[in-house]
PDB file of C-alpha atoms in Angstrom:
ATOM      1  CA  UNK F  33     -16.664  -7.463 -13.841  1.00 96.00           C
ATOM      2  CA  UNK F  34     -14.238  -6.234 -11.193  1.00 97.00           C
ATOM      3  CA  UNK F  35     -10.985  -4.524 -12.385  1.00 98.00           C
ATOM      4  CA  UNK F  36      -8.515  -4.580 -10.483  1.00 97.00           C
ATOM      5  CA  UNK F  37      -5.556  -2.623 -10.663  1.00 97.00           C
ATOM      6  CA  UNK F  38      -1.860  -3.926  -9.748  1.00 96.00           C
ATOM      7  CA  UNK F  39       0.684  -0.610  -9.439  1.00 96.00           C
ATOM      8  CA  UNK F  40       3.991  -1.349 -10.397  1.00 95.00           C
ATOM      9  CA  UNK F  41       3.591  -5.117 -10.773  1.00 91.00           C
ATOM     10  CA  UNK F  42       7.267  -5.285 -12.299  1.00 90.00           C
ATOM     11  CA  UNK F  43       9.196  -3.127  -9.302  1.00 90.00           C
ATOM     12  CA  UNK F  44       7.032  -2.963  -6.051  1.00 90.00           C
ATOM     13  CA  UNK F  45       6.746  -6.830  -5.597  1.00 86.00           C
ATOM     14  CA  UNK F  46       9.551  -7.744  -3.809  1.00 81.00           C
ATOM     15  CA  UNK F  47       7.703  -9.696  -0.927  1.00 76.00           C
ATOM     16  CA  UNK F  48       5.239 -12.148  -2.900  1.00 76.00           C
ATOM     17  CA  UNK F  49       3.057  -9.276  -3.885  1.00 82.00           C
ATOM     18  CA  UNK F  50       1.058 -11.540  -6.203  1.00 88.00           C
ATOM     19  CA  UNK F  51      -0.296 -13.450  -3.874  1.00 90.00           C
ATOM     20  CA  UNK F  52      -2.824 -10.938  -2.515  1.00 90.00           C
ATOM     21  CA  UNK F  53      -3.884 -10.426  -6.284  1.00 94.00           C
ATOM     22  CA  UNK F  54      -4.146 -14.088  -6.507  1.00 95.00           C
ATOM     23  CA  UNK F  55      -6.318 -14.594  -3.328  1.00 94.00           C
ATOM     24  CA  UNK F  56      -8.345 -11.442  -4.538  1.00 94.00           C
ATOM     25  CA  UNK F  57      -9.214 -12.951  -7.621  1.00 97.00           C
ATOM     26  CA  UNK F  58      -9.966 -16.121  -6.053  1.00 97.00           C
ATOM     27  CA  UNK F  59     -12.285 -14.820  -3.380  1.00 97.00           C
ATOM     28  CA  UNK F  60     -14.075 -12.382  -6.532  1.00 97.00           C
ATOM     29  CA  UNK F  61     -14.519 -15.603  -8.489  1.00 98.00           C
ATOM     30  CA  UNK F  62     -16.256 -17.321  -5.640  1.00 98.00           C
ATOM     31  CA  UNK F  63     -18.611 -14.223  -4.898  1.00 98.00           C
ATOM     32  CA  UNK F  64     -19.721 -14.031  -9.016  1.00 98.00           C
ATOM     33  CA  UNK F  65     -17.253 -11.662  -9.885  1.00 98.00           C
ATOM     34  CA  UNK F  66     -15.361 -11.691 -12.926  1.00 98.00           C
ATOM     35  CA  UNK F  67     -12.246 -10.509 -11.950  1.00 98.00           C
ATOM     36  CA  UNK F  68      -9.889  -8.537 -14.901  1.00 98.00           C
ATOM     37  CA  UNK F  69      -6.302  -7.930 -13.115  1.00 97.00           C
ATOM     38  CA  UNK F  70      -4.393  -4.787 -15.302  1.00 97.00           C
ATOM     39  CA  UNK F  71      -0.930  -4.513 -14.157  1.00 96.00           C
ATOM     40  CA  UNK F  72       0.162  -1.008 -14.591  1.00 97.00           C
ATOM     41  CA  UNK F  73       4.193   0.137 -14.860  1.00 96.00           C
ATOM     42  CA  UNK F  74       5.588   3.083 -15.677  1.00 96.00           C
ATOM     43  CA  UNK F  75       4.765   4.518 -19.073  1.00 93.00           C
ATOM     44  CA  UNK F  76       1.596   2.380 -19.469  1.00 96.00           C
ATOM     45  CA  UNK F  77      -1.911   4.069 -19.776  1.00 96.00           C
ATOM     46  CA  UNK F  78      -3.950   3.831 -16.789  1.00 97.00           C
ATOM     47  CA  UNK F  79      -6.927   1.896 -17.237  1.00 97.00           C
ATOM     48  CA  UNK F  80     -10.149   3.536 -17.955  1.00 93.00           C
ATOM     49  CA  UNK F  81     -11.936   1.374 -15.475  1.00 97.00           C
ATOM     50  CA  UNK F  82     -10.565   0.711 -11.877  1.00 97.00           C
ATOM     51  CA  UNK F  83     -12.725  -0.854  -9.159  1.00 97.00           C
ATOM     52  CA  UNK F  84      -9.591  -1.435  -6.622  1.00 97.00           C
ATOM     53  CA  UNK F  85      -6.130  -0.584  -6.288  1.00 97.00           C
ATOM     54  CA  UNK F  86      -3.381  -3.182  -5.377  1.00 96.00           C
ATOM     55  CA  UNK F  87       0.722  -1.714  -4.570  1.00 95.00           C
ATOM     56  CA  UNK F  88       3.449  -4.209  -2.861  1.00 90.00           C
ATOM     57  CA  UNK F  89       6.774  -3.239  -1.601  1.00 86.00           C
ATOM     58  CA  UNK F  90       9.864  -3.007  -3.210  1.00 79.00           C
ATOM     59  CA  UNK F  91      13.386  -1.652  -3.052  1.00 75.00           C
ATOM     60  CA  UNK F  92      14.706   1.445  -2.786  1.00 69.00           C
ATOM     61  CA  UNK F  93      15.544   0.949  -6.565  1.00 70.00           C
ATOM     62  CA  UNK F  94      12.007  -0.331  -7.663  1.00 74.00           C
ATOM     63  CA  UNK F  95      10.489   3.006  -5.520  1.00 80.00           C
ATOM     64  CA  UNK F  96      13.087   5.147  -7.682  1.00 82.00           C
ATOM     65  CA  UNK F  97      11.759   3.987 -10.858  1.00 88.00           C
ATOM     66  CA  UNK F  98       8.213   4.416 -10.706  1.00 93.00           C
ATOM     67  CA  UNK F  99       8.363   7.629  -8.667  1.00 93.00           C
ATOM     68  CA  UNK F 100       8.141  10.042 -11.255  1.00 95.00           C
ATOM     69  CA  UNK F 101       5.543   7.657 -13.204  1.00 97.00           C
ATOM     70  CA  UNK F 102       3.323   7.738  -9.317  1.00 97.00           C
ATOM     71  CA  UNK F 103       3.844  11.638  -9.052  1.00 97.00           C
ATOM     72  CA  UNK F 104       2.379  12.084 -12.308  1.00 97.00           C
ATOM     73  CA  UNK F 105      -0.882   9.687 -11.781  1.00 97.00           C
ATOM     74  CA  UNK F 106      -1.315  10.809  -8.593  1.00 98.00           C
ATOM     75  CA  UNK F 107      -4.319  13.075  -9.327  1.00 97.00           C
ATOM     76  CA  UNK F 108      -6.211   9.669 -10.674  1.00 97.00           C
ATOM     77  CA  UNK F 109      -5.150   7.946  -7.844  1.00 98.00           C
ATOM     78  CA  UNK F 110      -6.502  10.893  -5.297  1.00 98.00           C
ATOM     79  CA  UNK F 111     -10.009  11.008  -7.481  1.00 98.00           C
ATOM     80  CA  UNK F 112     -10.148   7.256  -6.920  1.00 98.00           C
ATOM     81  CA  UNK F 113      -9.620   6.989  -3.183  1.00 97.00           C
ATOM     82  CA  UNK F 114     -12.289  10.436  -2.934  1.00 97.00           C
ATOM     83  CA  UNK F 115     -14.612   8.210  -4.801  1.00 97.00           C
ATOM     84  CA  UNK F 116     -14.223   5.294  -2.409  1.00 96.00           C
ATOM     85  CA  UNK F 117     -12.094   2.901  -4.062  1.00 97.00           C
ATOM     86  CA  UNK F 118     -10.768  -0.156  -1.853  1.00 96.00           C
ATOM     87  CA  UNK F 119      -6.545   0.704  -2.172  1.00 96.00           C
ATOM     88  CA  UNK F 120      -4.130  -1.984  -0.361  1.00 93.00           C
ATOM     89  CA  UNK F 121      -0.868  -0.658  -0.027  1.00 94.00           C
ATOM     90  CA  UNK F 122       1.884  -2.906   0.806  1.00 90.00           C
ATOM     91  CA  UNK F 123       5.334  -2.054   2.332  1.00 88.00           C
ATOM     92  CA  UNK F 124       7.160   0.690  -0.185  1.00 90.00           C
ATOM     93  CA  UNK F 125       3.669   1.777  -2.394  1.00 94.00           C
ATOM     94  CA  UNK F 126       1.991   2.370   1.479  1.00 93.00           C
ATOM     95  CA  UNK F 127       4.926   4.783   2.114  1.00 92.00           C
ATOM     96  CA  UNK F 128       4.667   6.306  -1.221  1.00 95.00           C
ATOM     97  CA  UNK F 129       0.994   6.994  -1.193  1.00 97.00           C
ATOM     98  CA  UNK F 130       1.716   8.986   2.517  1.00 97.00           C
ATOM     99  CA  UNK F 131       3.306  12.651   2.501  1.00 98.00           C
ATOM    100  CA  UNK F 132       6.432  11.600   2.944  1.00 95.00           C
ATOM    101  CA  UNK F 133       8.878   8.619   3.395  1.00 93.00           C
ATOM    102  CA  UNK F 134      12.248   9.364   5.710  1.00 92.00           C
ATOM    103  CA  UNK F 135      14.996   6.935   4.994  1.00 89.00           C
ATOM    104  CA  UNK F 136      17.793   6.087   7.481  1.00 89.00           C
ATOM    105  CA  UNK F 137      20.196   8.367   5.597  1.00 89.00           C
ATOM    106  CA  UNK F 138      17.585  11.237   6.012  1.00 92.00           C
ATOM    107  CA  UNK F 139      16.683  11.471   2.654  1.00 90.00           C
ATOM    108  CA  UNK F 140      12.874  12.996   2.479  1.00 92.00           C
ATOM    109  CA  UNK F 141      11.316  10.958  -0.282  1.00 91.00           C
ATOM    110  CA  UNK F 142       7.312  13.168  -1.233  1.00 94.00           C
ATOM    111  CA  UNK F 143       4.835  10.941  -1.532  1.00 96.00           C
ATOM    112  CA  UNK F 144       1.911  11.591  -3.057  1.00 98.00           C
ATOM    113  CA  UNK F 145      -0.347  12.129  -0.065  1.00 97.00           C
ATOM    114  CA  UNK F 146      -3.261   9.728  -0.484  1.00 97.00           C
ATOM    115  CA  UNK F 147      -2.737   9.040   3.104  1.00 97.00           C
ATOM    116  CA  UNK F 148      -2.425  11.429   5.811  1.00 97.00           C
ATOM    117  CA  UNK F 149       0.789   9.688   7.352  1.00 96.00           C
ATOM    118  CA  UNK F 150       4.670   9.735   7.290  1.00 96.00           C
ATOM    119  CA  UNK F 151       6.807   6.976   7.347  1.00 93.00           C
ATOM    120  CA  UNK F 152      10.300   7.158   8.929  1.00 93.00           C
ATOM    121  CA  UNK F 153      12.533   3.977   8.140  1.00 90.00           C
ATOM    122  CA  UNK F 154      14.870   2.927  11.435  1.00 89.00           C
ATOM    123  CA  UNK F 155      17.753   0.892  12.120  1.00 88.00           C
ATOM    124  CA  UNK F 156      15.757  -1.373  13.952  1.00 88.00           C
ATOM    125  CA  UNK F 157      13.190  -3.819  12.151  1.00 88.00           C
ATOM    126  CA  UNK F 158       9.904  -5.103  14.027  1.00 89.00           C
ATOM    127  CA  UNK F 159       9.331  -8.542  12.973  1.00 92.00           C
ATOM    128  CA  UNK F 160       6.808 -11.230  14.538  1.00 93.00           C
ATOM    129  CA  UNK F 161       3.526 -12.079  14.558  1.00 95.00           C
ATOM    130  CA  UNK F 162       0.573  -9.486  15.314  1.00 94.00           C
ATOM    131  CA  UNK F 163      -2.618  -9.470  16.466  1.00 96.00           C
ATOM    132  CA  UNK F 164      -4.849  -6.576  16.458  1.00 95.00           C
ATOM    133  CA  UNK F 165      -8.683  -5.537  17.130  1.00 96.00           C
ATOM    134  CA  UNK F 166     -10.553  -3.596  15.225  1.00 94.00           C
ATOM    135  CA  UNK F 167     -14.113  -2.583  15.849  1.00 94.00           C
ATOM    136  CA  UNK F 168     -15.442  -3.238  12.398  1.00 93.00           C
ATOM    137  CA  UNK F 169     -13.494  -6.513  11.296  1.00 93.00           C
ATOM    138  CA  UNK F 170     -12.998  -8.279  14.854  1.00 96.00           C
ATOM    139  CA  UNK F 171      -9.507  -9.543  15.967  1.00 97.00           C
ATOM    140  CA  UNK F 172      -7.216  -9.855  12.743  1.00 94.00           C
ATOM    141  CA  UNK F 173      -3.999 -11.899  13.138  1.00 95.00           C
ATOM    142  CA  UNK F 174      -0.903 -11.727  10.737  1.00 90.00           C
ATOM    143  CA  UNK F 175       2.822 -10.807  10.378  1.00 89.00           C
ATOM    144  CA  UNK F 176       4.654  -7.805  10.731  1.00 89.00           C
ATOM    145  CA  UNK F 177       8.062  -7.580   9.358  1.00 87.00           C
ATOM    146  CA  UNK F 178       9.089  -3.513   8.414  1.00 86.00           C
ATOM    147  CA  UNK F 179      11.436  -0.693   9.802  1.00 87.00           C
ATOM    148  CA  UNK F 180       9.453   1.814   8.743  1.00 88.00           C
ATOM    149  CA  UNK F 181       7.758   4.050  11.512  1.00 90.00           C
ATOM    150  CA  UNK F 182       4.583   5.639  10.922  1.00 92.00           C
ATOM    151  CA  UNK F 183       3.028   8.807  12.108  1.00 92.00           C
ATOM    152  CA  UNK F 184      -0.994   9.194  11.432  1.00 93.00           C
ATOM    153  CA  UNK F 185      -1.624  12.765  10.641  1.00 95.00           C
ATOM    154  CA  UNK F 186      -5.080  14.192  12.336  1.00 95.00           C
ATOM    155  CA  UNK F 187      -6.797  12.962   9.144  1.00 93.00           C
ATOM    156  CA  UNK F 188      -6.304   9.426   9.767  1.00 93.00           C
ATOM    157  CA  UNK F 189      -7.843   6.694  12.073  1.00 90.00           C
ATOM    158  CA  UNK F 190      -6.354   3.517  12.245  1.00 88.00           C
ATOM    159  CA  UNK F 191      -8.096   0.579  11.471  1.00 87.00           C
ATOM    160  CA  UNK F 192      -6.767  -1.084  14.276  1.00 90.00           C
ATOM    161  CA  UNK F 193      -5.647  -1.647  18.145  1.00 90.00           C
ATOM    162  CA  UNK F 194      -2.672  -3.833  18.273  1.00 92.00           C
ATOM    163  CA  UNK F 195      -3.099  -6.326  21.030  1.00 92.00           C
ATOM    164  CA  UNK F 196       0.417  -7.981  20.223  1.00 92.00           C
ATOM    165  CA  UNK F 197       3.307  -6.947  18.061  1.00 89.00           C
ATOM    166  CA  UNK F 198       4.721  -3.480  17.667  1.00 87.00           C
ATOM    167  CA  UNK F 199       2.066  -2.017  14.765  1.00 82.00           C
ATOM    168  CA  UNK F 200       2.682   1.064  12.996  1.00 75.00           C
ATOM    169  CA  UNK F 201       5.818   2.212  15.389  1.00 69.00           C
ATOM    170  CA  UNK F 202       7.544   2.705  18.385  1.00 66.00           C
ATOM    171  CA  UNK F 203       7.569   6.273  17.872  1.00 57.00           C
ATOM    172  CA  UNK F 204       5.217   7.374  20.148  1.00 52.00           C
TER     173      UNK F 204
END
């Protein structure tokens, strides 16, 4: 069995979020896996077993009403990522699991500090294809559309080079 987890299934999956579950499960399938998908929302209980962690974006709104639910699981979701749990974080749950999410009206939004990073949204979004290279998974190629900006604090690497496309930001 591999359980996976979907954060916030209801409000963080704004841009076709279950998709990625979709192709997760389909990929586990074909490698003998028997995939169980728990969505989790605020006020559920937190499943007992958790292989791998799946957030997607969402509105400011959606991020409003599962922050205080996130802030309060956030010590499972730290002793899962210390234990080496896979975690793909989409869009708004990516900014939520850094320290801390700037919006364009300056409001400092805590995350929960999974990730050593802050995001800064900007008036301008970066949109377009991307390609990037990454010494352990070759040249990946996808789509970039976001206005956030992100910093990596000195306790992050990132996983890639971007050969094409803007990346994490146009901060530095």
């Amino acid at each position: 069995e591999l359980h996976i987890v979907s954060l916030y299934h209801n409000d963080m999956n704004i841009y076709g979020d279950t998709g990625n579950i979709l192709a997760l499960v389909r990929r586990a399938k074909q490698h003998g896996f028997a995939p169980i998908v728990h969505e989790y929302n605020p006020g559920d209980t937190f499943p007992e077993t958790t292989h791998l962690l799946i957030g997607g974006g969402g509105q400011d709104s959606g991020q409003s009403s599962i922050y205080e639910d996130l802030q309060k699981i956030a010590p499972q979701l730290h002793a899962l990522a210390k234990n080496g749990a896979p975690m793909l974080m989409i869009c708004g749950m990516y900014q939520l699991f850094g320290h801390e999410f700037i919006t364009t009206s300056d409001e400092h939004i805590k995350g929960i500090g999974v990730l050593d990073v802050v995001t800064q949204a900007e008036s301008e979004r970066l949109i377009g294809n991307v390609i990037a290279h990454s010494d352990d998974f070759g040249e990946l190629v996808g789509y970039e559309n976001h206005s956030g900006q992100t910093v990596l604090g000195k306790n992050a690497a990132p996983l890639t080079i971007v050969t094409q496309g803007a990346g994490n930001n146009q901060l530095d």
